[in-house]
Coordinates of C-alpha atoms in Angstrom, one line a residue:
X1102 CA -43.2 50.3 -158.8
X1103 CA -40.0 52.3 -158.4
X1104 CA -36.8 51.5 -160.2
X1105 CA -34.3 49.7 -157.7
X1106 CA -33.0 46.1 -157.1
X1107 CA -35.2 43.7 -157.0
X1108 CA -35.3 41.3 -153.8
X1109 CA -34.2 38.2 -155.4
X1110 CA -31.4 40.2 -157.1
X1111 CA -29.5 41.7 -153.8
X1112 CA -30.1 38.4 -152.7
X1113 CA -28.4 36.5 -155.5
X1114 CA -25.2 39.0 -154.5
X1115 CA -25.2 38.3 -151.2
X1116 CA -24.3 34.6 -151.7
X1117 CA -21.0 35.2 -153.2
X1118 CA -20.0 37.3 -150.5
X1119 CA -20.9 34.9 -147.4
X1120 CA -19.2 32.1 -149.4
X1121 CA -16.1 34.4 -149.7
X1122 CA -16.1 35.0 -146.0
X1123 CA -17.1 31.5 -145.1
X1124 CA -13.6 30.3 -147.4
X1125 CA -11.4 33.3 -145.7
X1126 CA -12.6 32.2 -142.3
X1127 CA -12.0 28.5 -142.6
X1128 CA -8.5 29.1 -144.3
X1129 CA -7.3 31.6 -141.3
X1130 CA -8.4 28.4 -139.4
X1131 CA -6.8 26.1 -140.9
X1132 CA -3.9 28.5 -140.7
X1133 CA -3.9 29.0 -137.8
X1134 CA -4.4 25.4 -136.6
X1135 CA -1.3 24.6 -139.1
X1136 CA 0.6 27.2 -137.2
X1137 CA -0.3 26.0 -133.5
X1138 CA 0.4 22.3 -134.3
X1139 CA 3.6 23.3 -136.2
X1140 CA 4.4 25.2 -133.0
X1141 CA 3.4 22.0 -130.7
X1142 CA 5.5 19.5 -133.2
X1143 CA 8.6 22.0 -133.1
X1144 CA 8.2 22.8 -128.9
X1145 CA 7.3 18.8 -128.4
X1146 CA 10.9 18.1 -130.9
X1147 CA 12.9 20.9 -129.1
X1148 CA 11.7 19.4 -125.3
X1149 CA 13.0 15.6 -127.1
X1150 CA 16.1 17.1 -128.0
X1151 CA 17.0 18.2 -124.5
X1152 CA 15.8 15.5 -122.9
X1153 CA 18.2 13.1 -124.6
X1154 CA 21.2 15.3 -122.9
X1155 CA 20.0 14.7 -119.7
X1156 CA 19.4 10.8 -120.5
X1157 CA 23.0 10.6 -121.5
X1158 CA 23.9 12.9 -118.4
X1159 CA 22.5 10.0 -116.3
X1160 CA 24.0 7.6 -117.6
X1161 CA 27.4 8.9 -116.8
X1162 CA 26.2 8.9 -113.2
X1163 CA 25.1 5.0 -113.3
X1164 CA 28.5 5.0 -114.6
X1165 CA 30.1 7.2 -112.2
X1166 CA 28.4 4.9 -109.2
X1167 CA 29.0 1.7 -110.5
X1168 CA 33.3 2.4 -111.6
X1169 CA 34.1 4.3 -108.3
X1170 CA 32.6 0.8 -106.4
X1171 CA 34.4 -1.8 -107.6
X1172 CA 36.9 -3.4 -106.3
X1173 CA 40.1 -4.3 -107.8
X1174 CA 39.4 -7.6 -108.3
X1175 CA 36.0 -6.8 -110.2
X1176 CA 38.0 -4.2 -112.6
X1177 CA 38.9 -5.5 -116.0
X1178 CA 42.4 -5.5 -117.3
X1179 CA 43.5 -2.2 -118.5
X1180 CA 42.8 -1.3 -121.9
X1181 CA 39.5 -3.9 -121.8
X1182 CA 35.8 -2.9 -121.4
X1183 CA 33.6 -3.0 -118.4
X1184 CA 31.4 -6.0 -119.3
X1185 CA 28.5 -5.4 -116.2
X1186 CA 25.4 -4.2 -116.7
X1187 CA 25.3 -0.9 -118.8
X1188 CA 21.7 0.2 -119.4
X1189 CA 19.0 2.2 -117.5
X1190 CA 16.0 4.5 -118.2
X1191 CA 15.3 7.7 -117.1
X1192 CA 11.5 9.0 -117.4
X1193 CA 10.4 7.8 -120.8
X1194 CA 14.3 7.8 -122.0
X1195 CA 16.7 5.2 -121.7
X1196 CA 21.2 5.6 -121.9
X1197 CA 23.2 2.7 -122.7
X1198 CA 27.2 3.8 -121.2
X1199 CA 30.1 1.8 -122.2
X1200 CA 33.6 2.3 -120.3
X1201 CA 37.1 1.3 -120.9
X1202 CA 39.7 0.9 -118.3
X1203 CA 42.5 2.9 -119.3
X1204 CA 44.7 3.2 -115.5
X1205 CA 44.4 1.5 -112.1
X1206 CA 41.3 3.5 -111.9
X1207 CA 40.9 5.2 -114.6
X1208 CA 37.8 5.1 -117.4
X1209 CA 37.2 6.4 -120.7
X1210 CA 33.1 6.5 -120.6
X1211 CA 30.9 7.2 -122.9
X1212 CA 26.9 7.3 -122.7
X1213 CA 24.2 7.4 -125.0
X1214 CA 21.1 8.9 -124.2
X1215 CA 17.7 8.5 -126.6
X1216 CA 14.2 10.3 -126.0
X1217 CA 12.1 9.5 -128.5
X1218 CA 13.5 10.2 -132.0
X1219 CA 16.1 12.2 -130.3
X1220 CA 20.0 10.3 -129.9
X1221 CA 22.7 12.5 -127.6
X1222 CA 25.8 11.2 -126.7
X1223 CA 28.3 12.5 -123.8
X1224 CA 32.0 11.6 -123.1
X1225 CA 33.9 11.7 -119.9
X1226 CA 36.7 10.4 -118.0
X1227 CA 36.2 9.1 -114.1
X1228 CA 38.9 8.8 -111.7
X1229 CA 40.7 9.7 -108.9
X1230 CA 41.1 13.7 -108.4
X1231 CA 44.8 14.8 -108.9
X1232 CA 44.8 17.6 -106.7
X1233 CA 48.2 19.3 -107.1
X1234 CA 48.9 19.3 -110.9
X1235 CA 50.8 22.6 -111.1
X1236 CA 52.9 25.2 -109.0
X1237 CA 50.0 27.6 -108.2
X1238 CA 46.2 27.5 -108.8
X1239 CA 43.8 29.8 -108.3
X1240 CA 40.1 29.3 -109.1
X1241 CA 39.0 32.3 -109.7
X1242 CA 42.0 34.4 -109.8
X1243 CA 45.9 34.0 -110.3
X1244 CA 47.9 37.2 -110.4
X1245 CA 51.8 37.6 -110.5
X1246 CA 53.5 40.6 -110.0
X1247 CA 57.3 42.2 -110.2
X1248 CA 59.4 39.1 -109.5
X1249 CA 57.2 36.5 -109.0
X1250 CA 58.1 33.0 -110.9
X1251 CA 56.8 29.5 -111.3
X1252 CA 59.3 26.8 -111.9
X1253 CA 59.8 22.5 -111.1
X1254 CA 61.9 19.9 -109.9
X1255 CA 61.7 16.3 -109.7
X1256 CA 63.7 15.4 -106.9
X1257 CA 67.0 15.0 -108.5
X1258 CA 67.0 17.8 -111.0
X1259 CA 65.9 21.6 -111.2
X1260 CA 64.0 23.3 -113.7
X1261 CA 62.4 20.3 -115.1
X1262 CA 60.5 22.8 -117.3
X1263 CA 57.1 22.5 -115.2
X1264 CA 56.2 25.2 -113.4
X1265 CA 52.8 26.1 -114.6
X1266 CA 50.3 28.0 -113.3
X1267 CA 46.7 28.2 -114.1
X1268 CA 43.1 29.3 -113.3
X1269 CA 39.2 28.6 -114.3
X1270 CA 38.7 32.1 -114.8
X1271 CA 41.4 35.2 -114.8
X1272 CA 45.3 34.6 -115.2
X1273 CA 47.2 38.0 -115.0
X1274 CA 51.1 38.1 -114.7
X1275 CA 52.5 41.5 -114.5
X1276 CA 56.0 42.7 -115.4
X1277 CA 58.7 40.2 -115.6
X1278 CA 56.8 37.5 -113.8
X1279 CA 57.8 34.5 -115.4
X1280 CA 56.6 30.7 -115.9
X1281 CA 57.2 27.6 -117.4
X1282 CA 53.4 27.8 -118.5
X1283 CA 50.3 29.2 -118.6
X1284 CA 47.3 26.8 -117.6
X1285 CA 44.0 28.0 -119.4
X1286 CA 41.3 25.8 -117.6
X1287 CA 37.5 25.9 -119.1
X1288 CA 38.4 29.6 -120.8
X1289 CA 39.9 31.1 -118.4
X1290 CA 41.4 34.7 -119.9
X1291 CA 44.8 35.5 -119.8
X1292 CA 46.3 38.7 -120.3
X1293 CA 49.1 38.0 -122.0
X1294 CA 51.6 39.3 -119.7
X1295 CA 54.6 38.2 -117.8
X1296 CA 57.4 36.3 -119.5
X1297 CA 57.2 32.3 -120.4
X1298 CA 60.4 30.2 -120.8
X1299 CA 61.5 29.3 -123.8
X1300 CA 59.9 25.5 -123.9
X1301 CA 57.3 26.0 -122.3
X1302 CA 53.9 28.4 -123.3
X1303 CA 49.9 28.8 -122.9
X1304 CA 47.7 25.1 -122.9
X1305 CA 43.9 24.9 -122.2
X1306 CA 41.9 22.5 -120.6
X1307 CA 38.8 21.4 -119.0
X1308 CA 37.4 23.3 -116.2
X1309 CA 39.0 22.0 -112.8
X1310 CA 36.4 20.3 -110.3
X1311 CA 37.4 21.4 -106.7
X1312 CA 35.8 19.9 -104.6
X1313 CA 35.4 21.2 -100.9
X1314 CA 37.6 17.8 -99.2
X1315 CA 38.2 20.0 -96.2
X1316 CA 34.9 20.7 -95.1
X1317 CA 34.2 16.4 -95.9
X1318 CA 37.0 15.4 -93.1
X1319 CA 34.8 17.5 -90.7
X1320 CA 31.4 15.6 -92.0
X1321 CA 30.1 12.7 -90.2
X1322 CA 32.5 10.2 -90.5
X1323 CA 35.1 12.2 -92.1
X1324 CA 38.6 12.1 -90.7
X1325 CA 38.3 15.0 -88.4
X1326 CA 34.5 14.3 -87.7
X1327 CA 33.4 16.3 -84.7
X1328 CA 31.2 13.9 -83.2
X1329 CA 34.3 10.5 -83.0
X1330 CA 35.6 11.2 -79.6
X1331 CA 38.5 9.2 -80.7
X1332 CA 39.7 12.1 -83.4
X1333 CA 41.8 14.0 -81.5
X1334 CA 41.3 17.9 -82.3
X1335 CA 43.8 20.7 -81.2
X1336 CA 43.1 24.4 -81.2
X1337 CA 46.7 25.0 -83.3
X1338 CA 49.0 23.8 -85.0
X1339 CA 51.6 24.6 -82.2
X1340 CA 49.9 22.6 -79.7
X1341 CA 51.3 19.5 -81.5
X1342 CA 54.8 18.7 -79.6
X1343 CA 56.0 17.1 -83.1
X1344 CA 54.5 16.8 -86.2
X1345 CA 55.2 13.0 -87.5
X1346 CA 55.3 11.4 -91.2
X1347 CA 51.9 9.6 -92.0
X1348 CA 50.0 11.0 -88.9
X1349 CA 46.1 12.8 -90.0
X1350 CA 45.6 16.6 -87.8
X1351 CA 42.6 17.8 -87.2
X1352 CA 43.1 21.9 -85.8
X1353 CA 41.3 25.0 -85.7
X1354 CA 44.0 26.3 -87.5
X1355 CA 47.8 26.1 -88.0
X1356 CA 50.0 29.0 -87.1
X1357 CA 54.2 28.8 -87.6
X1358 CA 55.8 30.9 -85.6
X1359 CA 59.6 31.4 -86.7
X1360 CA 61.7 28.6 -86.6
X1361 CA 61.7 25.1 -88.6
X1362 CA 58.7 22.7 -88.6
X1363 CA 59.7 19.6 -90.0
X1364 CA 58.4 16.1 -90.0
X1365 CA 59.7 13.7 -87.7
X1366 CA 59.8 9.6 -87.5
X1367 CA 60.9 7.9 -91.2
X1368 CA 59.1 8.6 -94.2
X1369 CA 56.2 5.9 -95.0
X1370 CA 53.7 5.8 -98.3
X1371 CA 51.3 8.2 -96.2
X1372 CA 51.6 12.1 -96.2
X1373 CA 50.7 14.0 -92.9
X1374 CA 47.9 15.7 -93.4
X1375 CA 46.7 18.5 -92.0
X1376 CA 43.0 19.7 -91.9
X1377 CA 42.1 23.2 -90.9
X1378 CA 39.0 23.8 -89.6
X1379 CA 36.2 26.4 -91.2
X1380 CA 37.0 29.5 -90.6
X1381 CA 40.6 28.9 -89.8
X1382 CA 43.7 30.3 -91.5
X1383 CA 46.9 29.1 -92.6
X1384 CA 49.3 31.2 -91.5
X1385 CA 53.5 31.6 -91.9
X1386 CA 54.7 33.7 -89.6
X1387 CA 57.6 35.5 -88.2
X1388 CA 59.8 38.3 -90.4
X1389 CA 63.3 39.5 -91.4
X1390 CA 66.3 38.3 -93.6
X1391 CA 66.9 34.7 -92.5
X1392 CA 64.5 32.2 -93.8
X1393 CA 63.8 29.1 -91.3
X1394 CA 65.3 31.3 -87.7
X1395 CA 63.6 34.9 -88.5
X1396 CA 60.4 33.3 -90.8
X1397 CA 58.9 30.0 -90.6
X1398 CA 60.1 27.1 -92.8
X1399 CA 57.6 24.3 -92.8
X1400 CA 58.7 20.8 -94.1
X1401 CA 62.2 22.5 -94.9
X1402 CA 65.5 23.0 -93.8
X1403 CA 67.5 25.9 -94.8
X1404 CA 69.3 25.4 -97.9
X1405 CA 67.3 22.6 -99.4
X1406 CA 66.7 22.8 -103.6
X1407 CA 64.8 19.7 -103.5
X1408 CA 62.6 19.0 -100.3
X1409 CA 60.0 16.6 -100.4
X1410 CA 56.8 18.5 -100.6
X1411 CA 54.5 15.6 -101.7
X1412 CA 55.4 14.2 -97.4
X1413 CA 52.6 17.2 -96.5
X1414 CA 49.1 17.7 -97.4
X1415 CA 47.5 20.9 -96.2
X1416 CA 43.6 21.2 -96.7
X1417 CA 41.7 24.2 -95.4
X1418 CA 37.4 23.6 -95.3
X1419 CA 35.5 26.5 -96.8
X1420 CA 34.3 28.8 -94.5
X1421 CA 36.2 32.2 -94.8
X1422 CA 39.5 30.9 -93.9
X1423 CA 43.0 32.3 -95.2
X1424 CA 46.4 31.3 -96.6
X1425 CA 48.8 34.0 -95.5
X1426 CA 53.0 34.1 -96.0
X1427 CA 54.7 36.8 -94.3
X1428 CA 58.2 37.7 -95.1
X1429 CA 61.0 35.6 -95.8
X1430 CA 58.8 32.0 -95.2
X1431 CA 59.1 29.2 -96.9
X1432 CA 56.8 25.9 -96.6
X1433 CA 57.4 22.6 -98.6
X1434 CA 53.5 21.0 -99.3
X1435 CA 50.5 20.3 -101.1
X1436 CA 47.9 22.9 -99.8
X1437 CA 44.5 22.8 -101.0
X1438 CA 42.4 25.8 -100.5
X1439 CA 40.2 26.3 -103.5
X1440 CA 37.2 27.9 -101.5
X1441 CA 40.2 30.7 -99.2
X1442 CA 42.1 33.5 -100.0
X1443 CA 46.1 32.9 -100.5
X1444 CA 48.2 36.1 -100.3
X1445 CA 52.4 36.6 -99.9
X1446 CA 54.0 39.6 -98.6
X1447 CA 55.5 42.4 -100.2
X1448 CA 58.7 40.7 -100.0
X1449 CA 60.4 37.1 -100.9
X1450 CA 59.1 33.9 -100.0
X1451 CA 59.0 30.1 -101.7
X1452 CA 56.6 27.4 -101.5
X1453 CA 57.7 24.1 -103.0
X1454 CA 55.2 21.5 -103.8
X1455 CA 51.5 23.0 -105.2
X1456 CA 49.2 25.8 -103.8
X1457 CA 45.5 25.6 -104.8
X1458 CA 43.7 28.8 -103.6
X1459 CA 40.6 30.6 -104.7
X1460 CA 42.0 33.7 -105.3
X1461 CA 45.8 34.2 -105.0
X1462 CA 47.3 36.9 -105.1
X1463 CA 51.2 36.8 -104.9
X1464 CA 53.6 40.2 -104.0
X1465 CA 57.1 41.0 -104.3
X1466 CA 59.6 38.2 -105.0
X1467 CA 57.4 35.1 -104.1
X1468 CA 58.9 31.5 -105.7
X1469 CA 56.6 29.0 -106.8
X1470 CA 58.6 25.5 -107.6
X1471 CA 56.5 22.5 -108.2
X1472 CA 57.7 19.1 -106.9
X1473 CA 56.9 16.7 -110.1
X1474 CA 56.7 13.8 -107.4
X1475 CA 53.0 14.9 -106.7
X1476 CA 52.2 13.9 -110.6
X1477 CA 51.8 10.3 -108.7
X1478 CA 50.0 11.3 -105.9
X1479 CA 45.9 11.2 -106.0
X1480 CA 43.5 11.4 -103.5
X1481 CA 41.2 8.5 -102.6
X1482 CA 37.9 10.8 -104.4
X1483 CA 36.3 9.3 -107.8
X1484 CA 35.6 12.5 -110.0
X1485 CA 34.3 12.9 -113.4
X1486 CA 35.9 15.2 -115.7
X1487 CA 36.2 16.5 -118.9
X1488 CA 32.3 15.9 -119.7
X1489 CA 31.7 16.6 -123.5
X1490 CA 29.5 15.6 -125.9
X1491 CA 29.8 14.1 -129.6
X1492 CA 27.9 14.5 -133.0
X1493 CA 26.9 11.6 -134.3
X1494 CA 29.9 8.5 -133.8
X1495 CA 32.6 10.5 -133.3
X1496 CA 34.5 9.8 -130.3
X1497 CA 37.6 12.1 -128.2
X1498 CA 39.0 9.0 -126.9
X1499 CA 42.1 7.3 -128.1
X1500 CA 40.3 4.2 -127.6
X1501 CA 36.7 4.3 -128.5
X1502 CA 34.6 2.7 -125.2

């Protein structure tokens, strides 16, 4: 017999080795299986987590839809807690929202959402929208130049220190434009130009909710709704023989010649309102030296330092539609644009009251001055704001819900 290993020897080897691989396999599957139900556990934890958010998200909106329908009589006394029913489920998660009355219609609400070992909380006030809270607004842009200036008065005195002007995205102010302050909305930049008053300086805030109210009046049963024969519509402004306090226009657009435009009958608790059709421009016209004969002058007579702007609402629905000031004219409102174009001459020009604009873009010597009066005045649309949430139990409110 020749020399070699016998059979029972290379077979007594062999065992060792299949036991090894046998033991290597089964570990890389156990691995493996370790790793993919880790992976499940920490996807499955992960999906919980974000889930619990959008629990707590709808339980601001049962919020939001039960506090913007009650009436004042259902409302509890200011400072006390809505005692109704405050719970609800979303999916497999369920919210729980508590609210405190802290105005005539004003909440502090807060909402707990939990999917399954997950707990998220949100924060948020509800109320009605305040649409004109400083001198000039503009969404996405707000730029100053050369002599440009914000300032405020409250009826009885002059520069109350408020004439602010702010944006949700870019604030620029160029050369010695100069402001009260500088209105930093969701992070908007700023560029740090332009001169602020002594007193006043840069705040922040939560991003601005505009909503598009103009293009609502022309929705079914809006006030300018296309389809209510009894809504009278004009194709301008001019074709209005007088405009008169409290009175709602509907128009395909408003064009001021020169000349004055002012309000007649006696002042009520209404504004006129004016809503400008999609598409359709706001537009101050006429030129030269002398405001309110050469240039338009809208809800202002020549000379005035404290008109009442808060006696005129302007809104203008989205739809391409522009605000444009030509030389010299001067208007004394609310406007509300945020979804148009607002742009000034290369000249002089003052608007008392509050502009709200997507873009604006002021020339030349253009005067903002805000009318403090319009701190009262809110529309009649329930808004949440200021949505947040909070770790654990802490709480942003004054008064904890």
């Amino acid at each position: 017999m020749s020399k070699g290993s016998s059979p029972g020897r290379s077979q007594a080897g062999s065992i060792p080795l299949v036991l090894l691989a046998a033991i290597v396999v089964g570990g890389l599957i156990i691995a493996l299986y370790t790793d993919v139900s880790t992976g499940q556990r920490l996807a499955s934890a992960d999906r919980d987590f974000h889930q619990a958010v959008q629990v707590a998200d709808a339980g601001l909106q049962d919020a939001f839809t039960v506090l913007a329908g009650l009436d004042l009589a259902d409302r509890p006394e200011i400072g006390e807690a809505y005692t109704g029913t405050t719970t609800g489920t979303l999916g497999r998660g369920e919210y729980e929202w508590t609210a405190v009355r802290v105005g005539t219609n004003l909440w502090e609400v807060r909402s707990v959402g939990v999917f399954g070992v997950h707990t998220r909380t949100l924060e948020a006030s509800m109320g009605p929208l305040y649409l004109f809270a400083l001198a000039a607004f503009g969404d996405i842009l707000i730029e100053l130049r050369g002599a440009n200036s914000a300032d405020s008065y409250d009826g009885t005195n002059t520069n109350t220190g408020l004439g602010s002007v702010g944006s949700n995205n870019q604030i620029t102010l160029r050369g010695n434009a100069t402001v009260d302050w500088v209105v930093r909305y969701g992070g908007a930049a700023y560029n740090n130009g332009g001169v602020i008053r002594t007193g006043g300086g840069i705040e922040t805030g939560d991003e601005q909710e505009l909503p598009d109210l103009g293009s609502e009046a022309y929705a079914s049963g809006g006030a300018c709704d296309p389809d209510d024969d009894d809504i009278p519509f004009y194709d301008d402004i001019m074709d209005i023989d007088e405009l008169k306090h409290g009175e709602t226009y509907c128009v395909a657009q408003a064009r001021f010649p020169a000349g004055e435009h002012l309000l007649s009958g006696t002042r009520g608790d209404d504004p006129t309102r004016i809503f400008i059709a999609p598409s359709g421009n706001l537009e101050l016209l006429g030129q030269g030296n002398n405001p309110c004969t050469g240039a338009s002058c809208v809800n202002y007579s020549i000379g005035e330092t404290q008109p009442d702007a808060t006696a005129l609402e302007i809104y203008l629905a989205g739809g391409g539609g522009e605000v444009l000031a030509n030389n010299h004219s001067i208007i004394a409102a609310g406007i509300y644009a945020p979804l148009s174009n607002c742009s000034g001459p290369n000249a002089q020009g003052d608007i008392y009251g509050s502009i709200v604009c997507r873009t604006l873009d002021s020339k030349g010597g253009w005067e903002f001055h805000y009318d403090e009066r319009f701190d009262d005045v809110a529309v009649d649309y329930f808004a949440i704001t200021g949505v947040r949430e909070e770790p654990g139990d802490t709480t942003s409110f004054a008064t904890t819900p």
